[in-house]
């Protein structure tokens, strides 16, 4: 008599996420998967492979590029999309700036929050009725208020006090013309779950997730990367007068706009060491690394109300 092996917690999370992806494919007419090249969206790509291969994904990939992304991540994004043979759409905040729909207060203002404008423009351009994202409830308290299928009105706005009930695994992605859904297949995952899944599935990652030497300064209590090269050869994040540039071994826990994404001190050079490091850290992922989330307790919630991921 054979004995059935119990499912691990990763098996349960994987099964739930695959179910959600198939619900999106079944209920939505024109969905899209938001893909930045970061660890969370790479997990969703793997889940999509398990949900839909050997066929093509029933949605293209979309990246909203601030123009200030780490080149290692952008190159990895393009390489991964090509390996999968899936369509990658890139829309740029800089294009929104040229159209006048995004106006920076200062040239060095972080562009993360302005991604909302470019995303809403892309949704209108392509008529997407659902955006699949890699947000997790443990990342930030505004994201903990989201449903798995989170409704946005015809202006792309989110109202945390006016959400649809979500009973067990019954998901409602119905929308009227102009409205859309944000679907979060890994909403019930934690940062540790993501790293354990990456280790189990042996997923490739951009190199900035692993410990490496980088020039940094200490600014407002955070490690701030400086002299970071852009694709055109320019250096962004110049040190300010009086700041001491130090070459330090660091890694990134999250990827995003160079001007507001900070690394952490680390010697974790492979995924197994990152899993151990994640198990012992007492600092939240975004609290330690996303300077734009530190402007106020409600900064993420306000951006989400305006159409952010």
Short mmCIF file of C-alpha atoms in Angstrom, two decimals:
data_model
loop_
_atom_site.label_atom_id
_atom_site.label_comp_id
_atom_site.label_asym_id
_atom_site.label_seq_id
_atom_site.Cartn_x
_atom_site.Cartn_y
_atom_site.Cartn_z
CA UNK A 1 0.00 0.00 0.00
CA UNK A 2 1.38 3.38 -0.98
CA UNK A 3 1.30 6.29 1.43
CA UNK A 4 0.37 9.70 0.07
CA UNK A 5 2.84 12.46 0.88
CA UNK A 6 1.15 15.49 2.47
CA UNK A 7 1.23 18.68 0.42
CA UNK A 8 3.73 21.26 1.61
CA UNK A 9 2.68 24.85 2.27
CA UNK A 10 4.36 25.81 -1.03
CA UNK A 11 2.24 23.21 -2.84
CA UNK A 12 -0.93 24.77 -1.38
CA UNK A 13 0.16 28.31 -2.26
CA UNK A 14 1.14 27.23 -5.76
CA UNK A 15 -2.19 25.48 -6.34
CA UNK A 16 -4.14 28.54 -5.15
CA UNK A 17 -2.12 30.89 -7.39
CA UNK A 18 -2.56 28.66 -10.45
CA UNK A 19 -6.31 28.55 -9.75
CA UNK A 20 -6.40 32.37 -9.61
CA UNK A 21 -4.48 32.71 -12.88
CA UNK A 22 -6.90 30.32 -14.58
CA UNK A 23 -9.86 32.26 -13.12
CA UNK A 24 -8.42 35.44 -14.66
CA UNK A 25 -8.02 33.69 -18.02
CA UNK A 26 -11.57 32.34 -17.81
CA UNK A 27 -13.35 35.48 -16.59
CA UNK A 28 -11.45 38.35 -18.23
CA UNK A 29 -11.53 39.29 -21.90
CA UNK A 30 -8.19 41.10 -22.16
CA UNK A 31 -5.88 40.61 -19.15
CA UNK A 32 -2.19 41.52 -18.87
CA UNK A 33 0.56 40.39 -16.51
CA UNK A 34 2.65 43.14 -14.91
CA UNK A 35 6.29 42.04 -15.17
CA UNK A 36 9.16 44.10 -13.79
CA UNK A 37 11.90 41.46 -13.71
CA UNK A 38 11.62 41.35 -9.91
CA UNK A 39 11.39 38.22 -7.77
CA UNK A 40 7.61 38.34 -7.21
CA UNK A 41 6.70 38.70 -10.88
CA UNK A 42 9.25 35.99 -11.75
CA UNK A 43 7.37 33.64 -9.43
CA UNK A 44 4.14 34.51 -11.26
CA UNK A 45 5.78 33.76 -14.60
CA UNK A 46 6.69 30.31 -13.27
CA UNK A 47 3.11 29.83 -12.03
CA UNK A 48 1.79 30.91 -15.43
CA UNK A 49 4.02 28.30 -17.08
CA UNK A 50 2.48 25.63 -14.84
CA UNK A 51 -1.03 26.97 -15.45
CA UNK A 52 -0.93 27.29 -19.25
CA UNK A 53 1.98 25.39 -20.85
CA UNK A 54 2.44 23.91 -23.38
CA UNK A 55 0.24 26.70 -24.78
CA UNK A 56 1.07 30.41 -24.88
CA UNK A 57 0.10 32.59 -21.94
CA UNK A 58 -3.44 34.00 -22.44
CA UNK A 59 -2.05 37.48 -21.74
CA UNK A 60 0.98 39.61 -22.73
CA UNK A 61 3.55 40.94 -20.24
CA UNK A 62 3.61 44.67 -19.40
CA UNK A 63 6.34 46.70 -17.71
CA UNK A 64 5.94 50.33 -16.73
CA UNK A 65 9.53 51.57 -16.97
CA UNK A 66 10.47 54.69 -15.00
CA UNK A 67 13.63 55.13 -17.13
CA UNK A 68 15.56 54.90 -13.87
CA UNK A 69 15.60 51.14 -13.48
CA UNK A 70 18.73 49.13 -12.78
CA UNK A 71 20.19 47.98 -16.09
CA UNK A 72 20.81 44.47 -14.72
CA UNK A 73 17.06 44.16 -14.13
CA UNK A 74 16.00 45.62 -17.49
CA UNK A 75 18.37 43.29 -19.37
CA UNK A 76 17.12 40.32 -17.36
CA UNK A 77 13.49 41.35 -18.05
CA UNK A 78 14.08 41.32 -21.81
CA UNK A 79 16.05 38.06 -21.69
CA UNK A 80 13.39 36.23 -19.65
CA UNK A 81 10.52 37.37 -21.88
CA UNK A 82 12.49 36.22 -24.96
CA UNK A 83 13.27 32.82 -23.38
CA UNK A 84 9.57 32.29 -22.68
CA UNK A 85 8.61 33.43 -26.18
CA UNK A 86 5.95 35.73 -24.72
CA UNK A 87 5.00 39.24 -25.86
CA UNK A 88 6.51 42.01 -23.70
CA UNK A 89 4.98 45.50 -23.82
CA UNK A 90 7.02 48.33 -22.29
CA UNK A 91 5.53 51.74 -21.61
CA UNK A 92 7.72 54.49 -20.19
CA UNK A 93 7.14 57.25 -17.64
CA UNK A 94 9.42 59.38 -19.82
CA UNK A 95 6.88 59.10 -22.67
CA UNK A 96 4.20 60.36 -20.26
CA UNK A 97 6.52 63.24 -19.36
CA UNK A 98 6.87 64.15 -23.05
CA UNK A 99 3.06 64.07 -23.43
CA UNK A 100 2.76 66.37 -20.41
CA UNK A 101 0.65 63.94 -18.40
CA UNK A 102 3.51 63.55 -15.90
CA UNK A 103 5.22 66.68 -14.60
CA UNK A 104 8.09 66.29 -12.13
CA UNK A 105 8.43 68.86 -9.34
CA UNK A 106 12.21 68.60 -9.60
CA UNK A 107 14.43 66.74 -12.12
CA UNK A 108 15.57 64.26 -9.46
CA UNK A 109 12.10 63.54 -8.07
CA UNK A 110 11.51 59.75 -7.71
CA UNK A 111 9.31 58.50 -10.54
CA UNK A 112 7.69 55.51 -8.82
CA UNK A 113 4.42 57.27 -8.00
CA UNK A 114 4.16 58.57 -11.56
CA UNK A 115 4.00 54.98 -12.83
CA UNK A 116 0.27 55.19 -12.00
CA UNK A 117 -0.31 57.68 -14.82
CA UNK A 118 1.62 55.60 -17.37
CA UNK A 119 -0.12 52.40 -16.25
CA UNK A 120 -3.58 53.95 -16.64
CA UNK A 121 -2.58 55.25 -20.08
CA UNK A 122 -1.45 51.73 -21.08
CA UNK A 123 -4.70 50.20 -19.77
CA UNK A 124 -6.69 52.65 -21.91
CA UNK A 125 -4.42 52.19 -24.96
CA UNK A 126 -4.77 48.40 -25.01
CA UNK A 127 -8.21 48.10 -23.36
CA UNK A 128 -6.97 45.79 -20.60
CA UNK A 129 -9.70 44.69 -18.19
CA UNK A 130 -7.40 42.98 -15.68
CA UNK A 131 -3.81 43.59 -14.54
CA UNK A 132 -2.16 40.64 -12.80
CA UNK A 133 0.40 41.83 -10.25
CA UNK A 134 2.91 40.39 -7.79
CA UNK A 135 1.75 42.29 -4.70
CA UNK A 136 1.74 40.42 -1.38
CA UNK A 137 -0.21 41.21 1.79
CA UNK A 138 2.94 41.16 3.98
CA UNK A 139 4.73 43.84 1.97
CA UNK A 140 2.89 46.92 3.19
CA UNK A 141 -0.30 47.61 5.15
CA UNK A 142 -2.18 49.17 2.22
CA UNK A 143 -1.57 45.99 0.22
CA UNK A 144 -2.99 43.96 3.12
CA UNK A 145 -6.36 45.67 2.46
CA UNK A 146 -6.57 44.33 -1.09
CA UNK A 147 -8.78 41.47 -2.23
CA UNK A 148 -7.36 38.76 -4.53
CA UNK A 149 -9.49 40.31 -7.30
CA UNK A 150 -9.39 44.02 -6.50
CA UNK A 151 -11.81 46.32 -8.32
CA UNK A 152 -10.82 49.65 -9.96
CA UNK A 153 -13.40 52.14 -11.25
CA UNK A 154 -13.46 53.77 -14.68
CA UNK A 155 -10.85 56.28 -13.47
CA UNK A 156 -8.50 53.50 -12.31
CA UNK A 157 -9.15 54.41 -8.68
CA UNK A 158 -9.23 52.02 -5.74
CA UNK A 159 -11.55 52.55 -2.76
CA UNK A 160 -10.48 50.36 0.19
CA UNK A 161 -13.89 50.91 1.87
CA UNK A 162 -15.87 49.76 -1.15
CA UNK A 163 -14.65 46.29 -2.08
CA UNK A 164 -16.44 43.20 -3.19
CA UNK A 165 -16.85 40.27 -0.77
CA UNK A 166 -14.53 37.38 -1.51
CA UNK A 167 -15.80 34.08 -0.11
CA UNK A 168 -13.41 31.14 0.02
CA UNK A 169 -12.07 30.69 -3.54
CA UNK A 170 -14.99 32.37 -5.31
CA UNK A 171 -13.52 35.27 -7.28
CA UNK A 172 -15.46 37.99 -9.08
CA UNK A 173 -13.68 39.68 -11.98
CA UNK A 174 -16.78 41.11 -13.67
CA UNK A 175 -16.44 44.73 -14.80
CA UNK A 176 -18.25 47.22 -16.98
CA UNK A 177 -16.51 48.87 -19.91
CA UNK A 178 -13.69 51.11 -18.69
CA UNK A 179 -13.45 49.45 -15.29
CA UNK A 180 -10.77 46.90 -14.50
CA UNK A 181 -9.54 44.36 -11.99
CA UNK A 182 -6.16 44.01 -10.34
CA UNK A 183 -5.53 40.33 -9.62
CA UNK A 184 -2.93 39.24 -7.05
CA UNK A 185 -2.23 35.48 -7.30
CA UNK A 186 0.49 35.54 -4.62
CA UNK A 187 -1.33 37.84 -2.21
CA UNK A 188 -1.26 35.12 0.47
CA UNK A 189 2.49 34.56 0.09
CA UNK A 190 5.19 36.06 2.31
CA UNK A 191 8.68 37.20 1.35
CA UNK A 192 9.95 33.89 2.81
CA UNK A 193 7.48 31.89 0.69
CA UNK A 194 8.74 33.67 -2.43
CA UNK A 195 12.38 32.87 -1.69
CA UNK A 196 11.61 29.26 -0.78
CA UNK A 197 9.65 28.89 -4.03
CA UNK A 198 12.51 30.43 -6.02
CA UNK A 199 14.87 27.93 -4.36
CA UNK A 200 12.53 24.97 -4.99
CA UNK A 201 11.90 25.87 -8.64
CA UNK A 202 15.53 26.91 -9.23
CA UNK A 203 14.43 30.22 -10.78
CA UNK A 204 16.99 32.57 -12.31
CA UNK A 205 17.14 36.13 -10.92
CA UNK A 206 18.74 39.50 -11.73
CA UNK A 207 22.21 39.73 -10.20
CA UNK A 208 21.37 42.67 -7.91
CA UNK A 209 19.45 40.31 -5.59
CA UNK A 210 22.75 38.71 -4.59
CA UNK A 211 25.54 40.22 -2.49
CA UNK A 212 27.89 42.43 -4.51
CA UNK A 213 30.16 45.45 -4.03
CA UNK A 214 28.49 48.83 -4.66
CA UNK A 215 29.25 52.52 -3.98
CA UNK A 216 26.84 53.85 -1.36
CA UNK A 217 26.33 56.78 1.02
CA UNK A 218 24.30 56.89 4.23
CA UNK A 219 21.33 59.23 3.68
CA UNK A 220 18.39 59.73 6.09
CA UNK A 221 19.33 56.55 7.91
CA UNK A 222 19.23 54.38 4.78
CA UNK A 223 21.89 52.92 2.52
CA UNK A 224 21.68 54.96 -0.67
CA UNK A 225 23.29 53.70 -3.91
CA UNK A 226 25.27 56.36 -5.77
CA UNK A 227 26.91 56.76 -9.17
CA UNK A 228 24.56 54.20 -10.75
CA UNK A 229 24.92 53.96 -14.58
CA UNK A 230 21.89 54.31 -16.85
CA UNK A 231 21.54 52.76 -20.32
CA UNK A 232 22.71 56.00 -21.98
CA UNK A 233 25.92 56.04 -19.90
CA UNK A 234 24.83 58.82 -17.54
CA UNK A 235 25.36 58.34 -13.81
CA UNK A 236 22.34 58.84 -11.55
CA UNK A 237 22.24 59.43 -7.78
CA UNK A 238 25.28 61.67 -7.49
CA UNK A 239 26.57 62.01 -3.90
CA UNK A 240 25.81 65.34 -2.25
CA UNK A 241 28.43 67.68 -0.84
CA UNK A 242 29.83 66.33 2.40
CA UNK A 243 28.61 62.75 1.83
CA UNK A 244 31.29 60.06 2.13
CA UNK A 245 31.14 57.41 -0.61
CA UNK A 246 31.82 53.91 0.71
CA UNK A 247 32.22 50.72 -1.29
CA UNK A 248 30.17 48.13 0.59
CA UNK A 249 28.88 44.58 0.09
CA UNK A 250 25.10 44.82 -0.30
CA UNK A 251 22.14 43.21 -2.01
CA UNK A 252 18.63 44.36 -2.93
CA UNK A 253 15.50 42.83 -1.36
CA UNK A 254 13.25 44.53 -3.90
CA UNK A 255 13.80 46.15 -7.29
CA UNK A 256 12.42 49.50 -8.35
CA UNK A 257 13.33 53.04 -9.33
CA UNK A 258 17.03 53.70 -8.61
CA UNK A 259 16.26 57.00 -6.89
CA UNK A 260 14.19 55.45 -4.11
CA UNK A 261 15.25 51.79 -3.81
CA UNK A 262 17.86 51.04 -1.16
CA UNK A 263 19.99 47.90 -0.71
CA UNK A 264 20.76 46.17 2.60
CA UNK A 265 24.11 45.00 3.97
CA UNK A 266 24.44 41.33 3.16
CA UNK A 267 26.88 38.54 2.33
CA UNK A 268 24.14 36.28 0.85
CA UNK A 269 25.53 35.29 -2.54
CA UNK A 270 23.03 32.55 -3.36
CA UNK A 271 19.35 31.76 -2.80
CA UNK A 272 19.90 29.36 0.11
CA UNK A 273 21.75 32.07 2.06
CA UNK A 274 19.01 34.59 1.24
CA UNK A 275 16.43 32.17 2.67
CA UNK A 276 18.44 31.98 5.91
CA UNK A 277 18.87 35.75 5.98
CA UNK A 278 15.13 36.31 5.42
CA UNK A 279 14.33 33.94 8.29
CA UNK A 280 16.35 35.99 10.75
CA UNK A 281 15.74 39.58 9.67
CA UNK A 282 13.66 41.85 11.90
CA UNK A 283 13.19 44.56 9.26
CA UNK A 284 10.26 44.54 6.85
CA UNK A 285 11.04 44.33 3.15
CA UNK A 286 9.66 47.63 1.94
CA UNK A 287 10.28 49.47 5.21
CA UNK A 288 13.99 48.89 4.82
CA UNK A 289 14.34 49.42 1.12
CA UNK A 290 11.70 51.71 -0.41
CA UNK A 291 12.34 55.34 0.46
CA UNK A 292 9.13 56.51 -1.26
CA UNK A 293 7.09 54.42 1.22
CA UNK A 294 8.68 56.30 4.12
CA UNK A 295 7.30 59.73 3.22
CA UNK A 296 4.13 59.03 5.27
CA UNK A 297 2.25 56.10 6.81
CA UNK A 298 -0.36 56.33 4.04
CA UNK A 299 1.89 56.97 1.03
CA UNK A 300 1.27 53.57 -0.58
CA UNK A 301 -2.49 53.71 0.07
CA UNK A 302 -2.72 57.14 -1.56
CA UNK A 303 -0.79 55.93 -4.62
CA UNK A 304 -3.03 52.87 -4.91
CA UNK A 305 -6.13 55.09 -4.78
CA UNK A 306 -4.65 57.02 -7.71
CA UNK A 307 -4.18 53.87 -9.78
CA UNK A 308 -0.87 52.40 -8.59
CA UNK A 309 -0.35 48.61 -8.69
#
